[in-house]
Every structure is written in C-alpha cells, then in structure tokens.
Short mmCIF file of C-alpha atoms in Angstrom, two decimals:
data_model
loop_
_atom_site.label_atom_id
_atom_site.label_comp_id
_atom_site.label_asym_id
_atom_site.label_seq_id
_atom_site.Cartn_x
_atom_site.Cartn_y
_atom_site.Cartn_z
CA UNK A 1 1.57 -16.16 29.05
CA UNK A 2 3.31 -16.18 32.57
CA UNK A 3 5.90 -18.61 33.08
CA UNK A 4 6.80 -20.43 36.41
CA UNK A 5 9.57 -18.17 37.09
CA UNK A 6 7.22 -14.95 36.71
CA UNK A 7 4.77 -16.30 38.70
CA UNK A 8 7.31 -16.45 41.78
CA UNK A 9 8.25 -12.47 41.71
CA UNK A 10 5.20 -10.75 40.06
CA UNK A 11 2.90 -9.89 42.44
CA UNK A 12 -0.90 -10.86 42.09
CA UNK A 13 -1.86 -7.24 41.16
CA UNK A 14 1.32 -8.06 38.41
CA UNK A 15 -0.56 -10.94 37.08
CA UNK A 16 -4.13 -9.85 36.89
CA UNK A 17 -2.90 -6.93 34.96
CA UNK A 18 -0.98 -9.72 32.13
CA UNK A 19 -4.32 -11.32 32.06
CA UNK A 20 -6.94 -8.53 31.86
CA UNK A 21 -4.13 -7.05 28.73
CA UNK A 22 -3.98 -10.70 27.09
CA UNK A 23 -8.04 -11.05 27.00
CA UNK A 24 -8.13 -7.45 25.78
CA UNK A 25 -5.47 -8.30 23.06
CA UNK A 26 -7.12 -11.61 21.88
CA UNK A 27 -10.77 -10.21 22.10
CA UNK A 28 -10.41 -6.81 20.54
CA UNK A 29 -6.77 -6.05 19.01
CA UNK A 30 -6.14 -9.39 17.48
CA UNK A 31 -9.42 -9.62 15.27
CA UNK A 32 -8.94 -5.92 13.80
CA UNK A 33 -4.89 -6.42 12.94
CA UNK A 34 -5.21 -7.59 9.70
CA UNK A 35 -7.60 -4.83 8.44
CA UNK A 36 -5.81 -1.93 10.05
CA UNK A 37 -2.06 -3.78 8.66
CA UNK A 38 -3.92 -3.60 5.31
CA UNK A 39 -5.15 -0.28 5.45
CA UNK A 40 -1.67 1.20 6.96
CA UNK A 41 -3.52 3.08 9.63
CA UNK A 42 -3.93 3.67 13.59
CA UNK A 43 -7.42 2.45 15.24
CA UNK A 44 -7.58 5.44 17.53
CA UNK A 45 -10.56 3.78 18.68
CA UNK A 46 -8.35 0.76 20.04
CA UNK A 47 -5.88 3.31 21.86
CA UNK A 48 -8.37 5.28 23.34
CA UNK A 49 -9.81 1.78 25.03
CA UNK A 50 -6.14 0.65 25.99
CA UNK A 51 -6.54 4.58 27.65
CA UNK A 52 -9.59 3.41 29.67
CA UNK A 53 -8.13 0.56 30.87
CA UNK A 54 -5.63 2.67 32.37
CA UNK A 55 -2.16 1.63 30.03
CA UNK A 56 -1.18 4.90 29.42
CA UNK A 57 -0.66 5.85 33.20
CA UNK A 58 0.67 2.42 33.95
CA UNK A 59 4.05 3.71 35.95
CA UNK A 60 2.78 7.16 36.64
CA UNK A 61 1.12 8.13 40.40
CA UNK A 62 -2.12 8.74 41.21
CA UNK A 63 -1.59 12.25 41.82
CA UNK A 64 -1.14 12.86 38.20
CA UNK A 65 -4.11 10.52 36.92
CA UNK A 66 -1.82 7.97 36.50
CA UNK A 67 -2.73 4.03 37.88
CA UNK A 68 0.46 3.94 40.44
CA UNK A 69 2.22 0.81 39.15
CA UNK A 70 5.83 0.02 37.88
CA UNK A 71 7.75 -0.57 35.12
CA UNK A 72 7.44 -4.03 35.38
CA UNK A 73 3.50 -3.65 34.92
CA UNK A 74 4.32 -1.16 31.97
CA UNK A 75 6.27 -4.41 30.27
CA UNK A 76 3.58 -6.85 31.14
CA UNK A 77 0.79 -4.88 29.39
CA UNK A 78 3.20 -3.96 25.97
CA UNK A 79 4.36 -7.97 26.13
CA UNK A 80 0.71 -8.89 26.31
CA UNK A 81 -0.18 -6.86 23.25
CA UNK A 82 2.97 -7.74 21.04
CA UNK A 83 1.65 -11.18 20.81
CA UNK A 84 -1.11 -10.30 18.68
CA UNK A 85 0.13 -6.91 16.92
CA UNK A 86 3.74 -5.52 17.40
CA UNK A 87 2.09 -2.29 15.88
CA UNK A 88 0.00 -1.66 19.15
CA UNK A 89 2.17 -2.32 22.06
CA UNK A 90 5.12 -0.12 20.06
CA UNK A 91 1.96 2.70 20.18
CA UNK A 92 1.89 2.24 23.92
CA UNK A 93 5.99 1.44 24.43
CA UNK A 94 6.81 4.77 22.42
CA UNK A 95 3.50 6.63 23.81
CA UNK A 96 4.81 6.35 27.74
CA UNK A 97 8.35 5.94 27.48
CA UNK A 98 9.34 8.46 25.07
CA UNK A 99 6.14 10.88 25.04
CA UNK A 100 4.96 11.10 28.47
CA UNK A 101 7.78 9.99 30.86
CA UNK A 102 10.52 12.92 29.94
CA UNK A 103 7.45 15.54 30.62
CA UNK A 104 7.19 13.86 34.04
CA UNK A 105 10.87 13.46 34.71
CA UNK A 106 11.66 16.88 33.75
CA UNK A 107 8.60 19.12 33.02
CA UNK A 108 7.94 22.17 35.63
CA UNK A 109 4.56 22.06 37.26
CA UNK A 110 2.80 24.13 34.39
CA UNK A 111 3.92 22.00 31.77
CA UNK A 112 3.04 18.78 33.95
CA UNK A 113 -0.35 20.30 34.36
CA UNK A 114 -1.20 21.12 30.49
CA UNK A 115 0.04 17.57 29.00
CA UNK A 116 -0.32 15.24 31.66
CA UNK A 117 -3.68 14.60 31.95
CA UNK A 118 -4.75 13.84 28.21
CA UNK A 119 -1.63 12.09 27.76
CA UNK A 120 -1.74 9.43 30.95
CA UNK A 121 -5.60 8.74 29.87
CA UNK A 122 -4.92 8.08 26.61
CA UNK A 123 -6.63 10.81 25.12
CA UNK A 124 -4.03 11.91 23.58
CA UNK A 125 -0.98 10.87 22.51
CA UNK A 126 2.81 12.40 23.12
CA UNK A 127 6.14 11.78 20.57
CA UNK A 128 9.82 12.10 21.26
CA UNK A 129 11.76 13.80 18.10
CA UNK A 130 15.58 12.75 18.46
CA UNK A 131 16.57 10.58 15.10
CA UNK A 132 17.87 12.54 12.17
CA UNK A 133 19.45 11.37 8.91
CA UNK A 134 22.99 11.58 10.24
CA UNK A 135 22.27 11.21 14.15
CA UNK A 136 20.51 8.20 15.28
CA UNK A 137 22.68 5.97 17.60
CA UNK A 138 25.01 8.92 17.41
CA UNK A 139 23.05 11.21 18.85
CA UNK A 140 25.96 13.89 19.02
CA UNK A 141 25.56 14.46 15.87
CA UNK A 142 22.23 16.66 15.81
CA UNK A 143 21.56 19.39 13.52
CA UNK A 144 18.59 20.61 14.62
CA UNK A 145 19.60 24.13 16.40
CA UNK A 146 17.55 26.02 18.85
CA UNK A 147 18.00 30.05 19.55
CA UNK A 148 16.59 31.93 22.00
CA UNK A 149 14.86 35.05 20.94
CA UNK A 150 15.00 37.20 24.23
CA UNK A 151 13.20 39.84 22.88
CA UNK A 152 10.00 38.05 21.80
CA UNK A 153 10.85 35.34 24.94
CA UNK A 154 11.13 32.79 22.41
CA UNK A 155 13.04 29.52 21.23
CA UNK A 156 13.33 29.49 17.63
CA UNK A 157 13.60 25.52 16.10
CA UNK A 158 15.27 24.68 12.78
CA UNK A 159 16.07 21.89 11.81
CA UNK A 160 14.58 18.17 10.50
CA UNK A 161 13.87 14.92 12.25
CA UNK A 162 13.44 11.01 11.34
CA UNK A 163 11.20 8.03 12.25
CA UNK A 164 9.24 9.85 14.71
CA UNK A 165 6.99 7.38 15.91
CA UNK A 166 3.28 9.06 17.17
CA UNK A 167 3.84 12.45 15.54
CA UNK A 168 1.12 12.30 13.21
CA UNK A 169 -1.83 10.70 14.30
CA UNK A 170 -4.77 12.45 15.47
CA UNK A 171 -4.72 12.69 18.66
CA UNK A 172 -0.88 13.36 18.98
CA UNK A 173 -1.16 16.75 21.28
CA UNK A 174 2.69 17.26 21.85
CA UNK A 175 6.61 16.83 20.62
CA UNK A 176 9.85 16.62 22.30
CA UNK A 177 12.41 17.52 20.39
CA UNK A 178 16.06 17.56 20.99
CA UNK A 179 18.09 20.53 19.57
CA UNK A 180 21.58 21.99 19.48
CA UNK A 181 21.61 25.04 21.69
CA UNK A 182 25.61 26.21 22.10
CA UNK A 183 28.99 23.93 23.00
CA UNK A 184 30.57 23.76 25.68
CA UNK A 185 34.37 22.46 26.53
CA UNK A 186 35.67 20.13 29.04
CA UNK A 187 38.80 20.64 31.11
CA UNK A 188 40.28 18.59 28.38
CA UNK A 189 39.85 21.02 26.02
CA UNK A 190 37.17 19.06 23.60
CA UNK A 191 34.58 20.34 22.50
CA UNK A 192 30.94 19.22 22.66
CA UNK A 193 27.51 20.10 21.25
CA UNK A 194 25.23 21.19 23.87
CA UNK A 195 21.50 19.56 23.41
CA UNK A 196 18.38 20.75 24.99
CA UNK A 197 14.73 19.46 24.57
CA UNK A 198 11.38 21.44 23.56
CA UNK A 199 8.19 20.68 23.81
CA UNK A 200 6.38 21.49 20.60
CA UNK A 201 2.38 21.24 20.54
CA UNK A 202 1.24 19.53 17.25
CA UNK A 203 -0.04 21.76 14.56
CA UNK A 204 2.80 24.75 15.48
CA UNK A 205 3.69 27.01 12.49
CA UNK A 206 6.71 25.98 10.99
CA UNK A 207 5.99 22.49 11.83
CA UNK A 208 5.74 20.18 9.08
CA UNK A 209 4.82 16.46 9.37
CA UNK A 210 5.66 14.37 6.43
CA UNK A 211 3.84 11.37 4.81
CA UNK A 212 3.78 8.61 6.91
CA UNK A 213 6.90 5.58 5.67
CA UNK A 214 6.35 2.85 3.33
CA UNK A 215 7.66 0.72 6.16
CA UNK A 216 8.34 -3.33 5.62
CA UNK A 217 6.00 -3.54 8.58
CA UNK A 218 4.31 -2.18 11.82
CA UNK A 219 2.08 -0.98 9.30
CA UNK A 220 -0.38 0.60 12.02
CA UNK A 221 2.20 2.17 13.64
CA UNK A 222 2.49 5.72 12.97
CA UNK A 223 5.75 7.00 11.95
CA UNK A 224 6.58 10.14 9.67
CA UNK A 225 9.22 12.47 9.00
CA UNK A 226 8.95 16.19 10.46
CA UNK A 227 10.53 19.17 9.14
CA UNK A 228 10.32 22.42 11.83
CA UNK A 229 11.24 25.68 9.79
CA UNK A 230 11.50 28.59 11.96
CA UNK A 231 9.57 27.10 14.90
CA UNK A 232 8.59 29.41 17.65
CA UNK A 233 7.85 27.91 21.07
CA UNK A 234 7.47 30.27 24.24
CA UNK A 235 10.86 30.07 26.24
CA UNK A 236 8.78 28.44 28.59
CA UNK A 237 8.38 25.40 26.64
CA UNK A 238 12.43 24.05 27.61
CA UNK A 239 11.79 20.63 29.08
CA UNK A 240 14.43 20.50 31.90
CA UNK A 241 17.58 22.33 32.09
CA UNK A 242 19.52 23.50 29.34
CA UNK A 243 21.95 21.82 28.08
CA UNK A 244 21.08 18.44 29.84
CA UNK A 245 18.76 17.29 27.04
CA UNK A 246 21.23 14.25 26.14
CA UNK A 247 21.66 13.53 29.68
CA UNK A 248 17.74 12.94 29.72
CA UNK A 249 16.95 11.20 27.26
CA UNK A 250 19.63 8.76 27.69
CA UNK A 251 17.51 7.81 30.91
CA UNK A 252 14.24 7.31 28.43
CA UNK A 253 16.50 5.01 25.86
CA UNK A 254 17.79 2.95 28.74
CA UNK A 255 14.58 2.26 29.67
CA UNK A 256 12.74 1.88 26.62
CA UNK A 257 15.41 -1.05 25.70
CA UNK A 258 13.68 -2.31 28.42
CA UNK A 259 9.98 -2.40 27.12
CA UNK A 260 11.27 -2.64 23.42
CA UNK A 261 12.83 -6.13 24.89
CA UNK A 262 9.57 -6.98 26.09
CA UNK A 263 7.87 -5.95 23.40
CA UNK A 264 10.10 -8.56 21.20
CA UNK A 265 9.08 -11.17 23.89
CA UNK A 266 5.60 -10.99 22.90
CA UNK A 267 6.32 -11.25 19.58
CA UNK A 268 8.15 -14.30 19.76
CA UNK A 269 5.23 -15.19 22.30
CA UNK A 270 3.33 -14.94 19.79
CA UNK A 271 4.86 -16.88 17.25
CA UNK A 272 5.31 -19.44 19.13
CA UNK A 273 1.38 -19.94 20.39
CA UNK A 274 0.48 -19.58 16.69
CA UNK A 275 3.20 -22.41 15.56
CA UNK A 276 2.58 -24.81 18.06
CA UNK A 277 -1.23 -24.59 17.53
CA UNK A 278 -0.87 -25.34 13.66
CA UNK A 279 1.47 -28.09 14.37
CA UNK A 280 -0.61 -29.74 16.37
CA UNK A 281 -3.66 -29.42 14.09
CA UNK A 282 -1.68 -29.67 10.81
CA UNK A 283 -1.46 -33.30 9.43
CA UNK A 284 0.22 -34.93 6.96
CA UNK A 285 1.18 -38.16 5.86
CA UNK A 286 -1.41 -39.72 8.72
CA UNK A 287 -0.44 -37.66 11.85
CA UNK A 288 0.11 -34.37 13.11
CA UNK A 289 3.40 -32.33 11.72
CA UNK A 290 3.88 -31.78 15.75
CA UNK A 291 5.08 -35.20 15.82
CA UNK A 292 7.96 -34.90 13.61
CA UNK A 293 10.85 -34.45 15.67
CA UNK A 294 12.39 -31.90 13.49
CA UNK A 295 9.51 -29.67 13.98
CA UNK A 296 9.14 -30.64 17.76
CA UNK A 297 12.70 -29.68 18.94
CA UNK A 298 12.07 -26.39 16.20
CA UNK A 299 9.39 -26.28 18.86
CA UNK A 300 11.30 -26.52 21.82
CA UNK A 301 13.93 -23.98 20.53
CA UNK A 302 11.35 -21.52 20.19
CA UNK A 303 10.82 -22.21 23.71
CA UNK A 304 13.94 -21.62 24.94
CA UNK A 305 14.06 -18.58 23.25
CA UNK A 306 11.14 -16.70 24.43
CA UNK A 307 11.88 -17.73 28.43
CA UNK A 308 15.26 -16.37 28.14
CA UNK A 309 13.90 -13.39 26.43
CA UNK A 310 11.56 -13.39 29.41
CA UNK A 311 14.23 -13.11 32.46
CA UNK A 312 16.63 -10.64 30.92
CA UNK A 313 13.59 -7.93 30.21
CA UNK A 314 12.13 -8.88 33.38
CA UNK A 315 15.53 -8.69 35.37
CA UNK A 316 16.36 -5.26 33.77
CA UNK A 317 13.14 -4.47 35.01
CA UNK A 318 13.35 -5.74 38.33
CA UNK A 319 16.61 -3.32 38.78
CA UNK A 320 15.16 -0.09 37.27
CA UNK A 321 12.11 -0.73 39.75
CA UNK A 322 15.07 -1.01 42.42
CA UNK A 323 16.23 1.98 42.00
CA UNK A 324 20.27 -0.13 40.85
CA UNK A 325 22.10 0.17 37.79
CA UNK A 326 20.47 -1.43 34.78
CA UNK A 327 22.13 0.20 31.35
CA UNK A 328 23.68 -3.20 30.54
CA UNK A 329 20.92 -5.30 31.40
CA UNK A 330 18.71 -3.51 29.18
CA UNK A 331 21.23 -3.78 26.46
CA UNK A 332 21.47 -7.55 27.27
CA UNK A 333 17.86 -7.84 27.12
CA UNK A 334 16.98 -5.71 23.63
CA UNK A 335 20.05 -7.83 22.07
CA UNK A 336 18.32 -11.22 22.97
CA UNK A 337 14.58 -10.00 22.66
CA UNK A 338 15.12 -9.09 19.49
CA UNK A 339 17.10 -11.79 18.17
CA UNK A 340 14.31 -14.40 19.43
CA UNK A 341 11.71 -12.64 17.89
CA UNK A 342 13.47 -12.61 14.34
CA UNK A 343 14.18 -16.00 15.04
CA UNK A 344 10.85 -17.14 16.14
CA UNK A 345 8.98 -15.53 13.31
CA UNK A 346 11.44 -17.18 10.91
CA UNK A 347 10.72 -20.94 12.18
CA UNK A 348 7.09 -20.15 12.85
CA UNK A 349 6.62 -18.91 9.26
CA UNK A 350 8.72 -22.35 7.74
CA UNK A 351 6.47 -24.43 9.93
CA UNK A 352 3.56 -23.09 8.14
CA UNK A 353 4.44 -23.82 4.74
CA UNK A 354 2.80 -21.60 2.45
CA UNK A 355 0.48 -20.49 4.37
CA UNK A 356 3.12 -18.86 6.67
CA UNK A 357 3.43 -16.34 3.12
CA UNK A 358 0.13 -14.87 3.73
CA UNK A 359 -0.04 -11.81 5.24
CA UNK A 360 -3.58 -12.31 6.83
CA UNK A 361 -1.74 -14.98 8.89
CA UNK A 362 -0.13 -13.64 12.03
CA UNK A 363 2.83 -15.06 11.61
CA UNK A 364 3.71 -13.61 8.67
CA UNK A 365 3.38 -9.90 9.95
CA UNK A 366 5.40 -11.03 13.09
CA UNK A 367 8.12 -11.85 10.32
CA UNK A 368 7.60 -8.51 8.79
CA UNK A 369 7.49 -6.63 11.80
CA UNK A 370 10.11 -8.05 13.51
CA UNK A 371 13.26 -6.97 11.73
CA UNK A 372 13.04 -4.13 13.29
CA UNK A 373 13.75 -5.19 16.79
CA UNK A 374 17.04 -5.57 15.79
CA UNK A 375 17.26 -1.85 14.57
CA UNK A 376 14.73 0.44 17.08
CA UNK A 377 15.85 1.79 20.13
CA UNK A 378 19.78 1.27 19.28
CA UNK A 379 20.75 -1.65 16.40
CA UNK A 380 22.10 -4.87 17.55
CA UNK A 381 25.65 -3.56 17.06
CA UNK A 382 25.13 -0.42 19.73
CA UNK A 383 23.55 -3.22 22.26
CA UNK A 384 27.46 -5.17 21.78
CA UNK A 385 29.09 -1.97 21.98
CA UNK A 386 27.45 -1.10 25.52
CA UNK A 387 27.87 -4.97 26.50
CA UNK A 388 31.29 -5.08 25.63
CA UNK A 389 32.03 -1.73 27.17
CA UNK A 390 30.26 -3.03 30.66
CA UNK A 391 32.92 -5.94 30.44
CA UNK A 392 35.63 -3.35 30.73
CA UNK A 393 36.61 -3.69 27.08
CA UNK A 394 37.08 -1.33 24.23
CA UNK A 395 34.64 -1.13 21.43
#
C-alpha cells in the first residue's frame, strides 16, 4: 500500500509497478503460502512468473535484458511481496542483490555474458556464499582459502560456508563465494587477510550442498549449508580484482540493508492489513473488537510503525539512486524495519486470539518469519554499531 508521502516522490511508472506486484502477490503468491510453508519447499513455478514479469532485472539496463529501473522499484516489488510471504520477496531480495548485482558490478564481459541473461529473466537463480560458522558480521574472519594453480590455470577452493540462501534450488546456475587468497600489511604494520570472490557454477566437483535448515521460519526459502573440497574453477572465474572481494561485497550488504528494510516493511504491512481486517469483523460482547480502544490505539501503533519503516527504506533508497552516501541510512532503516515487523507480528498475532496460533493464518508465519529481520543482513547490534560509529562515537 502507498502512503501519501510515497505518492509525492515515486514516479507513476514507481506506482504502477507497487500495484501490478501487490495484485500478483494477493492473486497468486498469497493463496499457495500456506501449502509451500507446509511442505518446506520453493514454487519454482512462482519465481519463474515473478521472472516474466520482469523482477529479476528490476535495476539492471536494457542492454543486459534487464527492465531499466532503480533501486527504489527493486524495494517496491520485494515490499509488495513481503506482505503476503516473507519467503518470496527474500527469494527475489537475495536473488538480485547478492546473486546477480556483484556479477554486474564486477564481472568481465564473458562472465556478464554467460550468467546474465538466465539470471535477470528469472530463469535461473544466482547465490552469494560469504557466512561461515566463525565469520558472519565479522567477515575478516574467513576460512575459506583460494590458491591459484598456475600450471593447470586454476583456483583451487577449500573451505565451508553457512546460510547460503538460493544455493540449492533447482534452478540455482551460479555461486559467489568469498575466499582468503594471501595478506597483505598496511603502513602500520597490521596485518590483514586478503579476500577475493569466485564464481562457482552449481553442480562443480568438490561442491557439496547440504540439507536444507530446519529453520523457525521462511520455510520456502531455500537455505543450506555448502561444503567446497578441493574446488577447481578456471582462473577465469575471479569476480573482480583480487584482493578487493571485501571491498565489494560491502557495496552488496549496504544495499541489501536496504531491500531487507523493505522487505520488513511489508511484513509489518502485512500484519497490519490482516489485524485491522479481523478487528473490524471480529465481535464480541455486541460490537466489533476494533472498537475497544486498547486494540484501536494497538492499531494505530502498528501504524506508526510501518510509515516510519516506510521513509527510512525509502530515503536510503532515494540516496543510493542519487548516487550520495547511504551506509547509515541503510543501517537506520534495517534497525527500524525490522524491529516493526517483530513488533507488528507480535500485536497482530495477540489481536487474534487463538487463532493468531495457527500457522495457516498469515499472521502467525509473519511472527515466525520475522525474527529474523533482526538477525539477516547484519543483527540489530551491527546496525547500532554502524549508527553509533556515523555519530562520531566509539563502538
């Protein structure tokens, strides 16, 4: 749903786009979330329509077979979709921002022309492999080493990687994956791991993708474990420079805070559509629970919480599209997104009673899916640190 203040700096193309995404959420996502939550499983099927309507290639130019929009459209869509199933628009967050967009940023022309076009259509589907068991915020901390085998011209990946969202489904054509390739020392004299990023095509030897996670919930989100074990890639398969592979993808986190944000604004979007409907329908004691003032003003702070959640996301946005400095906003933005989604599942699910304990009831996977909006993309705690740390303070 656009609010007032959207309506005065999207453009009309903007607000088509939230519409045509919100009928295709409510007509064919929304009906089928309850049987693929239950069955713990992708609808390809779904993804490959979201392809035809052109999400995939959302931000991307034409020139590429992408749909030549901005970031800001990218948001709409994955806003539109959270309000009906988190599980989808995380699919399409993770899908662009962290599978296509560092082959774009950084690919050479070859590798451009070889994943690009599946991947922008929605054909296919791209994953970014940076979390490990001791390296997730921290992303210093990688194990996973890459060598170069000059005599056979190729990079040889070891290592093991963690909540890899998109890696197994399948149509998943393609992994980045970060890896420690040497140090190197500043003029202070410290010492630092040098990264670097690979693009592995799905089903390499040595590549191992693990059983999907008993997850609390995005059930239909695809997220598994991968273990590479002497992975050969050709030494053409370096995405960017080495050695700048944390510069990079620090670029695709900012960002994805971004979407993520938006993401959580849907959800609590969502929440609050179901909530209000119920409490106007639901009554008891002779009138509609909506006219309680406890649950009105529970009402009206759900409110308040998704149109704030609204302007920061769409203000980081607004200054990534701009071309200015957005880090913090995006940080602002994920911290409040994701705390108004939590919260808005919370009250939605007390406002239904019982029935809010169900899990064919939307609110209740919005409750279980929600939690981790506070975790993805950099906890709660990392968005303070980079908050405080943009106030000039130490943390």
């Amino acid at each position: 749903m656009i609010s007032e203040t959207q309506s005065t700096v999207l453009t009309d193309e903007q607000r088509k786009l939230s519409a045509v995404v919100r009928e295709f959420a409510d007509q064919v996502v929304a009906p089928a979330a309850y049987k693929y939550d239950t069955e713990r499983r992708l609808p390809v099927e779904i993804i490959q329509q979201m392809g035809e309507l052109g999400l995939f290639g959302l931000p991307f130019p034409v020139d590429v077979g992408g749909q030549g929009k901005d970031y800001v459209s990218l948001c709409l869509a994955v806003e539109a979709l959270a309000r009906v199933d988190q599980s989808i628009a995380v699919t399409l967050e993770a899908g662009v921002g962290l599978g296509i967009m560092p082959i774009f940023r950084h690919g050479t022309d070859e590798q451009k022309q070889c994943w690009l076009p599946d991947l922008v259509s929605g054909r296919a589907l791209a994953a970014f492999g940076l979390t490990e068991a001791g390296a997730g915020s921290d992303a210093g901390a990688t194990r996973t080493t890459a060598r170069l085998d000059e005599r056979a011209g190729e990079w040889v990946i070891d290592g093991s990687k963690q909540f890899i969202t998109n890696s197994g489904t399948p149509i998943t054509s393609v992994l980045t994956v970060t890896a420690v390739t040497g140090e190197r020392t500043d003029a202070d004299g410290v010492v630092h791991k040098e990264l670097s990023s690979f693009l592995v095509p799905a089903g390499t030897a040595g590549l191992t993708v693990g059983p999907s996670y008993d997850k609390v919930g995005w059930h239909t989100s695809d997220t598994h474990p991968l273990t590479l074990d002497g992975v050969r890639v050709p030494a053409g398969n370096l995405l960017g420079e080495q050695g700048r592979g944390y510069a990079n993808f620090l670029r695709a986190l900012d960002e994805g805070r971004i979407a993520f944000a938006a993401l959580a604004t849907g959800a609590a979007q969502g929440c609050l559509e179901e909530a209000l409907r119920y409490a106007k329908e639901r009554e008891v004691f002779g009138h509609a629970i909506g006219g309680n003032q406890h649950i009105a003003f529970t009402l009206a702070r759900m409110q308040a919480r998704v149109h704030s959640a609204r302007l920061c996301w769409l203000d980081a946005a607004l200054k990534q599209v701009h071309g200015k400095p957005f880090k913090a906003e995006a940080s602002v933005a994920k911290l409040v997104g994701g705390e108004a989604a939590m919260a808005n599942a919370r009250d939605a699910a007390q406002i239904f009673g019982g029935y809010g304990f169900l899990n064919e009831n939307p609110v209740a996977r919005h409750y279980r899916d929600s939690k981790v909006l506070e975790v993805g993309e950099g906890t709660t705690e990392v968005q303070l640190m980079i908050i405080a740390r943009d106030l000039g303070l130490a943390s």
